[in-house]
Short mmCIF file of C-alpha atoms in Angstrom, two decimals:
data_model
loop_
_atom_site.label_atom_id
_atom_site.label_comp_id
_atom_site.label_asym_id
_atom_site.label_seq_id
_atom_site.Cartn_x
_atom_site.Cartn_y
_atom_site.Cartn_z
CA UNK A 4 122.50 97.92 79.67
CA UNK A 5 121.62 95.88 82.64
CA UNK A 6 124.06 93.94 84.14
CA UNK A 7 123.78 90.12 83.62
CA UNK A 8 122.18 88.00 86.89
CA UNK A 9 126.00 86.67 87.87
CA UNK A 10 126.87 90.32 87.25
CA UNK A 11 124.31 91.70 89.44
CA UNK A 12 125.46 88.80 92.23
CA UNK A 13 129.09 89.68 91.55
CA UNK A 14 128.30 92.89 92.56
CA UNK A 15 125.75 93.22 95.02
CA UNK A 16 128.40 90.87 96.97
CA UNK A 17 131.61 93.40 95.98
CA UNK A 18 129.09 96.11 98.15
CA UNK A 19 128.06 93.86 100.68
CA UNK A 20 124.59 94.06 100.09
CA UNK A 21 122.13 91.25 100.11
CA UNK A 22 118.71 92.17 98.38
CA UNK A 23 115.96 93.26 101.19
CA UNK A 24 112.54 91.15 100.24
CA UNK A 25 110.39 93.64 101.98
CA UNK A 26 112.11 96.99 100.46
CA UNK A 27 111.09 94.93 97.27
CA UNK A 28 114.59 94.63 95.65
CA UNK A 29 114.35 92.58 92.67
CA UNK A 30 117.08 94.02 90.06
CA UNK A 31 116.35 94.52 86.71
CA UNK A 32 118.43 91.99 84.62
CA UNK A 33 117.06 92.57 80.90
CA UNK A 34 118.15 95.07 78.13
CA UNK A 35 114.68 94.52 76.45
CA UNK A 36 112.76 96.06 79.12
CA UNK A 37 114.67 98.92 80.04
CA UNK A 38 114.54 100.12 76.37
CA UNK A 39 111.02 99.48 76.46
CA UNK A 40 110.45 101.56 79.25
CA UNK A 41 111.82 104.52 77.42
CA UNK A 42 110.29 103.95 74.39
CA UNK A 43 106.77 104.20 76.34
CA UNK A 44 107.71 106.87 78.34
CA UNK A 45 108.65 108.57 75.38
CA UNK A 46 111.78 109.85 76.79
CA UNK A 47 113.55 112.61 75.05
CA UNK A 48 116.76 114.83 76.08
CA UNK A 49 115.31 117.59 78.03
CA UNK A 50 112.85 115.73 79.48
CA UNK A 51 112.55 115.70 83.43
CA UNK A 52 112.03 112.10 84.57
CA UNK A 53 111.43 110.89 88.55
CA UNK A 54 112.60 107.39 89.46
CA UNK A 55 111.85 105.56 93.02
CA UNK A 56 114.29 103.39 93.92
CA UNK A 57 116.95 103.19 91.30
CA UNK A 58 118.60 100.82 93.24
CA UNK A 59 121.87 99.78 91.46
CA UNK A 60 121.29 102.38 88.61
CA UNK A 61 120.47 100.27 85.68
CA UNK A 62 117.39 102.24 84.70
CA UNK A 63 118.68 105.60 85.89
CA UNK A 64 121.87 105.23 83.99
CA UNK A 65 119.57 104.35 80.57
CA UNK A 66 117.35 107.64 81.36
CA UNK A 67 120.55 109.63 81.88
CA UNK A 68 122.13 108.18 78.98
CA UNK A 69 118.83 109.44 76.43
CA UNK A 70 119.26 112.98 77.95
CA UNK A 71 117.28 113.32 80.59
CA UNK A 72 117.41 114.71 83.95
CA UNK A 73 116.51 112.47 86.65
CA UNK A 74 115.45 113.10 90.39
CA UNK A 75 115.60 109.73 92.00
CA UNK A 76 115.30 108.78 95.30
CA UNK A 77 116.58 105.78 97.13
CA UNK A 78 115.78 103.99 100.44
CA UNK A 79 118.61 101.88 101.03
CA UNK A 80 121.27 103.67 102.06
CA UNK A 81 123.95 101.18 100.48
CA UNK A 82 122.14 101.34 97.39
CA UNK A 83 121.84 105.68 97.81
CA UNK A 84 125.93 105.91 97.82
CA UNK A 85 126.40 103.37 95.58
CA UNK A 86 124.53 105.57 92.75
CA UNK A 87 126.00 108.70 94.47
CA UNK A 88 129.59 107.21 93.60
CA UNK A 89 128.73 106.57 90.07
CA UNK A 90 126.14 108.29 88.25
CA UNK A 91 125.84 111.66 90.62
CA UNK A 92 129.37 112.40 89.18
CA UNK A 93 129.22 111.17 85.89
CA UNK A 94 126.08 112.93 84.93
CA UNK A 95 126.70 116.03 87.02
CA UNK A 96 124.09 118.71 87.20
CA UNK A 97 121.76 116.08 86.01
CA UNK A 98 121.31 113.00 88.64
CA UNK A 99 119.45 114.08 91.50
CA UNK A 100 119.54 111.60 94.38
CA UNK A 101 117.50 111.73 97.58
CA UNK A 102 118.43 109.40 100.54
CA UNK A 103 114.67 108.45 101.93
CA UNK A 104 111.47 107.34 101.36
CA UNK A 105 109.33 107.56 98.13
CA UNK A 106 105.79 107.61 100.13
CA UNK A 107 107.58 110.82 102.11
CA UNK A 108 109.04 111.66 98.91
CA UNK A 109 106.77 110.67 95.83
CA UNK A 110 108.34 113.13 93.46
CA UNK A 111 112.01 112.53 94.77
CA UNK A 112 112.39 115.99 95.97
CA UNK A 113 111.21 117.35 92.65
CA UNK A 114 109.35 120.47 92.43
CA UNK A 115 107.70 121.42 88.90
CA UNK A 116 107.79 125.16 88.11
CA UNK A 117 104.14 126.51 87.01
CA UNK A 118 103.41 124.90 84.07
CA UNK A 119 106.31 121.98 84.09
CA UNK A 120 105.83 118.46 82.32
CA UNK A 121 107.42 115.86 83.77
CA UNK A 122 107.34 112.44 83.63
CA UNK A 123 107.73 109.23 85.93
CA UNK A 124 109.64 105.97 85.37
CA UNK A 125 109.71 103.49 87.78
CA UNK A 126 110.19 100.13 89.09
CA UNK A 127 108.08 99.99 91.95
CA UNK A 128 107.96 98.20 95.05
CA UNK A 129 105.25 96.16 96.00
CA UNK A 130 104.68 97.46 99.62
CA UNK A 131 104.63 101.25 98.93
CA UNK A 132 103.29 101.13 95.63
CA UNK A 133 99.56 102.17 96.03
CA UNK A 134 100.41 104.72 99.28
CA UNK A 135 103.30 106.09 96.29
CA UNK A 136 100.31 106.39 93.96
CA UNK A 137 98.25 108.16 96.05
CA UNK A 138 100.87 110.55 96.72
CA UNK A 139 101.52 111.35 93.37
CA UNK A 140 97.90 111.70 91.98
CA UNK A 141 97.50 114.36 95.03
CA UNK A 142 99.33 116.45 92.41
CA UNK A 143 101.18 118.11 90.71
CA UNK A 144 101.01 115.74 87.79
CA UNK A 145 103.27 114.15 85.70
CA UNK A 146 102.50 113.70 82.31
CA UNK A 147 103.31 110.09 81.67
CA UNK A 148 104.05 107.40 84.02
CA UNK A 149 105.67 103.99 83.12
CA UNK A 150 105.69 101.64 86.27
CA UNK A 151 107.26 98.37 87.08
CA UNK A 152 104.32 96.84 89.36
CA UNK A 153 103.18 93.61 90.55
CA UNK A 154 100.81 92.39 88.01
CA UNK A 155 98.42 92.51 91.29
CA UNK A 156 98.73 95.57 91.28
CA UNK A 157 98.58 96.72 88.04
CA UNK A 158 94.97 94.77 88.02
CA UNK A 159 93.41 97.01 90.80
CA UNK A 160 94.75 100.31 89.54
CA UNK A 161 93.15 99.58 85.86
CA UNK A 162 90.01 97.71 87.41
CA UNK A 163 86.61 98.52 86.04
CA UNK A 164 83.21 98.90 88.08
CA UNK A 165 81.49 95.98 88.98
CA UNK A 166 84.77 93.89 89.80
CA UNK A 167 85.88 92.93 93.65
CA UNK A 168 89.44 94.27 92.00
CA UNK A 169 88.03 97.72 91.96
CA UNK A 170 88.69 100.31 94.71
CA UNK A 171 89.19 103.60 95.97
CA UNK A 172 93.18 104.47 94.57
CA UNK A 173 91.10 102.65 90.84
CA UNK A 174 88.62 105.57 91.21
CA UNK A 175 91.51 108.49 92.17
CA UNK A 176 94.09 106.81 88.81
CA UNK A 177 91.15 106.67 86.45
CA UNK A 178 90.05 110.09 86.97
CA UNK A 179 93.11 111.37 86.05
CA UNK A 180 94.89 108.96 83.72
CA UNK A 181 94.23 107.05 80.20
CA UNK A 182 95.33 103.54 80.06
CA UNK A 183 97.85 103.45 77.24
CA UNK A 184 98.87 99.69 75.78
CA UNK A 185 101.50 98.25 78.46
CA UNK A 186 103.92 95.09 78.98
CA UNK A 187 103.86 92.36 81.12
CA UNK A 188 107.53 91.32 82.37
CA UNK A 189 108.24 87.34 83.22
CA UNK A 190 110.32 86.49 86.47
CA UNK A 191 113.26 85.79 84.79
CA UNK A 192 114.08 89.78 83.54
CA UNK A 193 114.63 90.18 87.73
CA UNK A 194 117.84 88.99 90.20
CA UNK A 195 116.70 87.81 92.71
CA UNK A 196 113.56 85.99 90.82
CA UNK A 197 110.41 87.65 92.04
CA UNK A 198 107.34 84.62 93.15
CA UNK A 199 105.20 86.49 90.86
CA UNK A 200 105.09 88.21 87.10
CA UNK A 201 104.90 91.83 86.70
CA UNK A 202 103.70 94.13 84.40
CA UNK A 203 104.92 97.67 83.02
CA UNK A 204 101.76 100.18 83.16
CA UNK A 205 102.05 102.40 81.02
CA UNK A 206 99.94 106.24 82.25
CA UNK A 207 99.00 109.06 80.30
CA UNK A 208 97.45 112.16 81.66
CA UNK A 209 93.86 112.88 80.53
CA UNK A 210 93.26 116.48 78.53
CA UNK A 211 91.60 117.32 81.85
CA UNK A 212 92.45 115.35 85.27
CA UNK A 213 90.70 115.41 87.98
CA UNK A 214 91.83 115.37 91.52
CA UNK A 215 90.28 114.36 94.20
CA UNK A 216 90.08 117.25 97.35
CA UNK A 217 91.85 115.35 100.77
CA UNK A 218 88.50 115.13 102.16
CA UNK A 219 86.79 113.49 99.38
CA UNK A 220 89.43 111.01 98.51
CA UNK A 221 89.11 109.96 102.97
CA UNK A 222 85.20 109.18 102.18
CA UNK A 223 86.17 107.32 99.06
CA UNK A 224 88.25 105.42 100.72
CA UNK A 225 85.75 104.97 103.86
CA UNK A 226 83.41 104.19 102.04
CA UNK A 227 85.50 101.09 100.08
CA UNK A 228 86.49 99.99 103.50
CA UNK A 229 83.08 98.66 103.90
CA UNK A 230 82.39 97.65 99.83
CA UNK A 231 79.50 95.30 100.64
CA UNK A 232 77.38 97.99 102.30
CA UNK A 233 75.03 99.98 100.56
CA UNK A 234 76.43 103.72 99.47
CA UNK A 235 73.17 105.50 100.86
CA UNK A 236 73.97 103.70 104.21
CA UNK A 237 77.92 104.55 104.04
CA UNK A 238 77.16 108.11 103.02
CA UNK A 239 74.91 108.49 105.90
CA UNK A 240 76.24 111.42 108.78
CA UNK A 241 79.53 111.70 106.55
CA UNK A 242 77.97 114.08 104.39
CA UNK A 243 75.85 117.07 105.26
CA UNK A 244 72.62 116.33 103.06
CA UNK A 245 73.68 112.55 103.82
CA UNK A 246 74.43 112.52 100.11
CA UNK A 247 70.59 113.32 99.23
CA UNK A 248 72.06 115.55 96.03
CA UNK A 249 74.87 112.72 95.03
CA UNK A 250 71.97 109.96 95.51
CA UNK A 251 70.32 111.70 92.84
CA UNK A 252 72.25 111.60 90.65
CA UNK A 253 73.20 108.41 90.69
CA UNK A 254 69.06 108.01 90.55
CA UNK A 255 69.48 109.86 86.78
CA UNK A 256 72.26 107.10 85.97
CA UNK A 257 70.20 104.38 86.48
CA UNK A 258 71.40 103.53 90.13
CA UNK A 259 70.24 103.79 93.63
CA UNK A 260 71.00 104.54 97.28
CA UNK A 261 71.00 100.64 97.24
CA UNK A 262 74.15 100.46 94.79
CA UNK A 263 77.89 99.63 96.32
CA UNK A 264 80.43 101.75 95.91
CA UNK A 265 82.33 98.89 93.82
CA UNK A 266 79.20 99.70 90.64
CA UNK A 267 79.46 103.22 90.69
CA UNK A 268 81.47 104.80 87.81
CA UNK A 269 84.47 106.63 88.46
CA UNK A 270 82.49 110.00 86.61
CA UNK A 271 79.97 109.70 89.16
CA UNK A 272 82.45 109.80 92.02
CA UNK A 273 84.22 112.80 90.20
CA UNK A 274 81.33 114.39 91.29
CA UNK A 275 80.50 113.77 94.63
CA UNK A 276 82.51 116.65 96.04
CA UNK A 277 80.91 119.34 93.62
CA UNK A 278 77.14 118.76 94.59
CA UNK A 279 78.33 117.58 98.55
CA UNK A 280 80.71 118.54 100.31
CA UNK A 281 81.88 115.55 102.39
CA UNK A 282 81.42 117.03 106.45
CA UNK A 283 84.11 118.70 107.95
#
C-alpha cells in the first residue's frame, strides 16, 4: 500500500531527495487508487506490465505483488537505485529497471515477442506525457493502458472533432484505442499536492488499430500547427496530388477543401495515407 504523506516525507528526506517539479514527481499517497489501477488494467499473474517512472515503487510494488512482471524505467537516478535496492531483489527475475528516459525509452526497454500482449500502467508526467504517447502508439501495442495524467491532458487525448481541445496525438490515440470508463483522482491522493486534479485514463486496443506511417503522422501534425487554416490550403505542395484524392473524399462526407483539420474525423484521417501518399 502506499505510504502515508508523513511517510512519503519521512522518507524521501532518509534518501535525500527533494521531489523535482519539472520531472513531475508527485507521489502517489492513496491505497484506493492504486487498487483501482489494477482493477482497470485488469492485471493478472503472468501478465507483462510497463511502468514510467515508478518513482518510490508504490505502484510497481502493487503490480509485482498481483503477479506480474514489470519493465519500469526511471529518470531520477536517486529514485532508479532506490527501487534497484528494494524491489529488483525482492522480486528477482521479475522487476526490470531501466535508468533513463521514457520518451527514449517508451516501453522501458521492453521488447514484445511476435504476437505478445502487454499492457501499460502508469503515472505519467506532465512534460513528457504526449511525446511518451506518441512513442508508444508508433507501435508495437499494448493492449491496455491505464495512465495517471493531468486532467489537461487526458481532455486532448479523448477530444472529439469540432473542439479547439482536439489535435494531432487525439487523431493518432483514437485510431487505435477505445475509451473505456476512467477515474478522476483529487490533489490530495499525491505528496507533494499537485496545483491541478488528475484523471486515470483508462485505454483499450481497438479489434483493429491503426497506425499512423512516420510521414503521415509529420503532416498531421503540420497541418494542426496551423488549425485555423483551411486543409486544402495546408495540404497544398505537401502532398503529390495536393490532396486532390483525400479532398474527395472528404467531398463524399459532407466536407470541403474549406474544412480545418480540427472538423475532420479521425476515420477520414486514417485514410489520408492510403489514397496520398504525403511527399517524400
Amino acid at each position: 500500500m502506499p505510504l502515508s504523506p508523513s511517510a512519503t516525507r519521512d522518507l524521501l528526506a532518509s534518501l535525500g531527495h527533494q521531489p523535482k517539479r519539472f520531472l513531475g514527481q508527485n507521489f502517489l499517497v492513496d491505497g484506493n487508487i492504486v487498487r483501482k489501477s489494477l482493477a482497470l488494467a485488469e492485471v493478472a499473474p503472468g501478465d507483462t506490465v510497463v511502468e514510467v517512472g515508478p518513482g518510490l515503487g508504490t505502484l510497481t510494488a502493487a503490480l509485482l505483488e498481483a503477479g506480474a512482471d514489470v519493465w519500469a524505467v526511471e529518470r531520477d537516478r536517486v529514485l532508479h537505485e532506490h527501487v534497484l535496492a528494494t524491489l529488483v531483489p525482492q522480486f528477482s527475475g521479475h522487476c526490470h529497471l531501466l535508468e533513463g528516459d521514457a520518451v527514449e525509452h517508451p516501453l522501458a526497454g521492453f521488447v514484445p515477442a511476435a504476437g505478445q500482449t502487454f499492457k501499460v500502467v502508469a503515472n505519467l508526467p506532465y512534460a513528457i506525457s504526449t511525446p511518451w504517447m506518441d512513442g508508444v502508439l508508433s507501435g508495437p501495442l499494448p493492449a491496455r493502458m491505464v495512465l495517471m495524467l493531468q486532467q489537461e491532458a487526458a481532455l486532448r487525448y479523448t477530444a472529439q472533432p469540432g473542439t479547439k481541445l482536439f489535435g494531432a496525438i487525439s487523431i493518432f490515440l483514437q485510431a487505435a484505442y477505445d475509451l473505456a470508463p476512467g477515474h478522476k483522482v483529487a490533489a490530495a491522493c499525491f505528496f507533494p499536492r499537485p496545483d491541478i486534479e488528475s484523471y486515470l485514463l483508462h485505454l483499450v486496443r481497438k479489434p483493429a488499430p491503426f497506425v499512423f506511417p512516420a510521414g503521415t503522422k509529420a503532416l498531421i501534425r503540420a497541418c494542426f500547427q496551423q488549425r485555423r487554416k483551411q486543409i486544402g490550403a495546408l495540404l497544398r505542395g505537401r502532398l503529390p496530388d495536393d490532396g486532390a484524392a483525400w479532398l474527395e473524399l472528404l467531398r463524399a462526407a459532407g466536407l470541403s477543401a474549406q474544412t480545418r483539420p480540427e472538423a475532420i474525423p479521425v476515420a477520414l484521417w486514417t485514410r489520408l495515407n492510403a489514397v496520398s501518399a504525403p511527399a517524400t
